C-alpha atoms as one frame of an Amber mdcrd trajectory, in Angstrom:
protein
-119.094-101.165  16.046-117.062 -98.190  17.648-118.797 -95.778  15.870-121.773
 -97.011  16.653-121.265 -97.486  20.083-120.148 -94.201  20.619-122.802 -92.414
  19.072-125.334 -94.552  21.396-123.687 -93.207  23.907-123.108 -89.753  23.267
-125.854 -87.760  24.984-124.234 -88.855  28.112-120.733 -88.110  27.740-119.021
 -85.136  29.352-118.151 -82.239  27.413-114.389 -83.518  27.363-115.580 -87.102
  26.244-117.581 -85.777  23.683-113.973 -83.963  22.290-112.245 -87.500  22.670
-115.394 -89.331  20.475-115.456 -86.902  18.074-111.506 -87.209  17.096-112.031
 -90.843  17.146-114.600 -90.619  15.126-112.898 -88.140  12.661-109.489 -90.123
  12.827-110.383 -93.375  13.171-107.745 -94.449  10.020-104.888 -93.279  12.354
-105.403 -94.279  15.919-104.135 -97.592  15.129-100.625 -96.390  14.559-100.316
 -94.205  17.495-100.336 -94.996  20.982-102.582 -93.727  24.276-100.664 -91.249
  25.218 -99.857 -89.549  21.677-103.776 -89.661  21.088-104.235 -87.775  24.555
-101.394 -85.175  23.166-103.106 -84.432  19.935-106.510 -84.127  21.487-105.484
 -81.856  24.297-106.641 -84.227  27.303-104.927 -86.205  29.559-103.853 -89.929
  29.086-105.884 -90.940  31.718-108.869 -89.170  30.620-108.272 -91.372  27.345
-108.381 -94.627  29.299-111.215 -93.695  30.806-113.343 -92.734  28.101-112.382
 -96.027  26.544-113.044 -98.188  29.785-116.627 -96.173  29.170-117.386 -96.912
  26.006-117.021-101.214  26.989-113.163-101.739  26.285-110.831-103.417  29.296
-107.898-100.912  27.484-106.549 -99.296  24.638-105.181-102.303  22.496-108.331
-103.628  23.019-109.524-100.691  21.806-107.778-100.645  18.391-108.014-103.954
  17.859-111.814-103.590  17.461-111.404-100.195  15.196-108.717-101.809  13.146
-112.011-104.649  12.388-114.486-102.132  12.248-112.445-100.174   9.473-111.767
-103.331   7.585-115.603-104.143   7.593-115.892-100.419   6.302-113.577-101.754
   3.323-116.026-104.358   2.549-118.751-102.187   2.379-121.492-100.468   3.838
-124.331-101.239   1.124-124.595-105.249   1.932-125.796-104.805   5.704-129.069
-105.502   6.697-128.715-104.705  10.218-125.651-103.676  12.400-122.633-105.938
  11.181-124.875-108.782   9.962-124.252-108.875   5.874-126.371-110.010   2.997
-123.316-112.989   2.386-122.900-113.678   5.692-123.646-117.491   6.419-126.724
-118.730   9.140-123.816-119.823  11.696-122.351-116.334  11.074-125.288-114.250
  11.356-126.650-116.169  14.362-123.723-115.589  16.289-123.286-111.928  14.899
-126.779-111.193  16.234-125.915-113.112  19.694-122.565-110.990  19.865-125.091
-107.817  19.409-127.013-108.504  22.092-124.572-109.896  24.484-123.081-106.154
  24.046-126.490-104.664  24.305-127.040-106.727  27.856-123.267-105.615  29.205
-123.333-101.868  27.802-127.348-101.428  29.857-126.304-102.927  32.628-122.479
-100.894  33.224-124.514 -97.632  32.997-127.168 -98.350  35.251-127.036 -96.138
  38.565-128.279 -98.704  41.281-129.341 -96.472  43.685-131.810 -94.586  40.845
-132.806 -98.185  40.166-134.125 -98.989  43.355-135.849 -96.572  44.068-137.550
 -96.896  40.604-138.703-100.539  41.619-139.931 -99.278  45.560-142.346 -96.872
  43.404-143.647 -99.511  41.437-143.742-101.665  44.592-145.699 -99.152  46.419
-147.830 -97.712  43.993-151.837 -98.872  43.604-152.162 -98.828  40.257-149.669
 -98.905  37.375-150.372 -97.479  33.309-147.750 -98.936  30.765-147.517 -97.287
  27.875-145.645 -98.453  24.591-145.868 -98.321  20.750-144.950-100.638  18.308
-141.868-102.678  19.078-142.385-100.861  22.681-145.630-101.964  23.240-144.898
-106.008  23.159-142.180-105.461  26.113-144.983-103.165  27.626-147.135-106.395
  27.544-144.462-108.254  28.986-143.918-106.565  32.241-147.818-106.028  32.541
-147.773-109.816  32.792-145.201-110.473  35.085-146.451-107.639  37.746-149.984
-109.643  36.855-147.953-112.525  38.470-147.101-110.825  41.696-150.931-109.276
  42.316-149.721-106.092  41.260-152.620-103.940  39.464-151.329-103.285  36.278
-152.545-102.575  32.877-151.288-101.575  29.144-153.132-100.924  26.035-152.440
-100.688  22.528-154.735 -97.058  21.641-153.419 -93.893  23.052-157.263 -93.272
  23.098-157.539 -96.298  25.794-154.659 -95.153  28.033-156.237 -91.782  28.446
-159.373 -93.300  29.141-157.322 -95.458  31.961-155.306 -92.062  33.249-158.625
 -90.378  34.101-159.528 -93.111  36.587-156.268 -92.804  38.466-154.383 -90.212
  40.938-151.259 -89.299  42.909-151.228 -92.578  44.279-150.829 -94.417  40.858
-147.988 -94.796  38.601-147.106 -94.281  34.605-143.869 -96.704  33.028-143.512
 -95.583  29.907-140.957 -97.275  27.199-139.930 -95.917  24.305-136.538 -96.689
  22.517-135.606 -93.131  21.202-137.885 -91.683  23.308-139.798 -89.235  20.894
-142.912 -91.439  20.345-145.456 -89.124  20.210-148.498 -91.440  21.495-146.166
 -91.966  24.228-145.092 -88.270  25.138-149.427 -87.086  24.856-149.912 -89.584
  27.869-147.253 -88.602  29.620-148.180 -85.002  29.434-151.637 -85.952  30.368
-149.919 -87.849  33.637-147.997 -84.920  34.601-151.349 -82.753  34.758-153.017
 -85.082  37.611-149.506 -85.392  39.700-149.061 -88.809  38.399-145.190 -90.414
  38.622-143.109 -91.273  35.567-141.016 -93.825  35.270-139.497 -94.244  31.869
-137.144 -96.875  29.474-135.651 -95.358  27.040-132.253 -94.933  25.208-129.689
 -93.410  27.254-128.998 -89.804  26.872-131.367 -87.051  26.763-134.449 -87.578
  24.659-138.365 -85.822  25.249-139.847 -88.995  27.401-136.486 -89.454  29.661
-136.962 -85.564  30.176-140.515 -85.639  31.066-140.281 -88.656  33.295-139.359
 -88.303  36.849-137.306 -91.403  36.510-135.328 -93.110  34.087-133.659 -96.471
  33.280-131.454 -96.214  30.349-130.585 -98.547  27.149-127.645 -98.881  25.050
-127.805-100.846  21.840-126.859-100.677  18.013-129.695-100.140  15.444-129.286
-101.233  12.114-130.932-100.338   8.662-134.526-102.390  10.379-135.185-100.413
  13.565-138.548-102.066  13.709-137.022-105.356  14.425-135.713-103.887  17.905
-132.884-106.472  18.319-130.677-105.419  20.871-132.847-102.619  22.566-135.690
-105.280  23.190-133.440-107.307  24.795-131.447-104.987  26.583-135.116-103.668
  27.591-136.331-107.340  29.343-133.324-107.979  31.025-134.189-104.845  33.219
-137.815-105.934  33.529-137.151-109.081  34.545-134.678-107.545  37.738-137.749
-105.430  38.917-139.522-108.431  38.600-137.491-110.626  40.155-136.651-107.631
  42.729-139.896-106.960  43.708-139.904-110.618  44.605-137.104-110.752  46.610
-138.627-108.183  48.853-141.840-109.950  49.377-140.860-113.306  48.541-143.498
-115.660  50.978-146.432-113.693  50.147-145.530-113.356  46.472-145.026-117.200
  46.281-148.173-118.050  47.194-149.636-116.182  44.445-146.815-117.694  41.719
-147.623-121.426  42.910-151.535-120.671  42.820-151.169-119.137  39.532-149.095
-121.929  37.934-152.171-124.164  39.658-154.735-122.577  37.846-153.282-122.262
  34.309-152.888-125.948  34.465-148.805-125.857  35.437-148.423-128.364  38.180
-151.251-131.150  38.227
């Protein structure tokens, strides 16, 4: 879990985090028998640059902290070879898994929303607010949360649209300008489909916003904007566990954002929607 969190995480860490997570990494077997400050000495930081990192990487403090590796390496005892995603095992029971998976993604959830820089956030959601048009692009596992917030900005009169074919998006990007806005969301960020479009964007002056995983990837460094996710992928990346999750919780708070700032008018066209579709006799 450590491990795994860490290397989620790296791309963002400072150069003197990086040198903590890397002698974790290579020492795991024997942090547990030393304490913070002794790990600071034999790294060459300071004990409060070791808290720190920890405190980063989702820990309250350093026993914390080795409780968790002192788990992870007895999982590592059990073996690797019986996982079918993250910690979840072939043995494990239904009870077991289900709450291993809802562990996962409670993690996923608290880990996205501790790195997110509020002030970039906002002023992600006034561009979508303010834009006239909005292209979401998304493929595979990407593309059903792409669908997702194209239906709830559908819900608030905002004109949206996503498609499955790169060939359709392009079509789409040559009807719209300056004035218009591209949210892409790709997990690693290195979907190629994804990146052409976003090229194509850039040539025409067109906005990017982008959710992907945190760190530096080709679509987070293309976009203008970015919202970043942290989860744990196991042996089936397609299933998307965590990072789906992690990805709807921040499109429902632009959702629910964008209604908070326009809340009576945006009403109206909730309860006349919920009319139509047969919701409320």
């Amino acid at each position: 879990m450590i491990e795994k969190r860490i290397e989620s995480l790296f791309k963002s860490l400072s150069s003197n985090e990086k040198m903590i997570a890397e002698y974790i990494i290579k020492n795991k077997n024997k942090i547990g028998e030393i304490t913070s400050t002794k790990l600071a000495e034999e790294i060459g930081v300071g004990q409060s640059s070791v808290i720190k990192f920890i405190k980063k990487i989702g820990f309250v403090g350093y026993v914390a902290f080795k409780l968790q590796l002192e788990r992870d390496l007895e999982n590592e005892k059990k073996g690797e070879k019986n996982k079918i995603h993250s910690d979840i095992c072939l043995e494990d029971t239904l009870k077991e898994l289900t709450q291993k998976t809802l562990l996962e993604t409670v993690q996923a959830l608290e880990d996205t929303i501790g790195m997110i820089d509020y002030k970039n956030f906002e002023t992600i959601i006034e561009k979508i607010k303010m834009s006239e048009q909005i292209l979401i692009i998304g493929a595979g596992m990407s593309s059903i949360v792409a669908r997702d917030l194209e239906l709830k900005l559908m819900k608030i009169k905002k004109n949206s649209m996503h498609y499955d074919s790169k060939q359709m998006q392009l079509m789409k990007l040559a009807t719209m300008n300056e004035k218009d806005l591209v949210i892409a969301i790709s997990h690693r960020g290195e979907t190629q489909e994804v990146i052409d479009v976003i090229k194509e964007a850039k040539k025409i002056n067109i906005e990017i916003i982008s959710i992907t995983s945190v760190g530096k990837n080709t679509v987070s460094t293309l976009s203008d904007y970015n919202l970043g996710v942290v989860s744990k992928e196991g042996v089936f990346r397609s299933s998307a566990i965590s990072s789906r999750m992690a990805q709807m919780i921040l499109l429902d708070s632009i959702f629910l954002r964008l209604v908070q700032k326009d809340y009576e008018r945006i009403k109206n066209y909730i309860d006349k929607s919920k009319k139509i579709v047969g919701w409320v006799k």
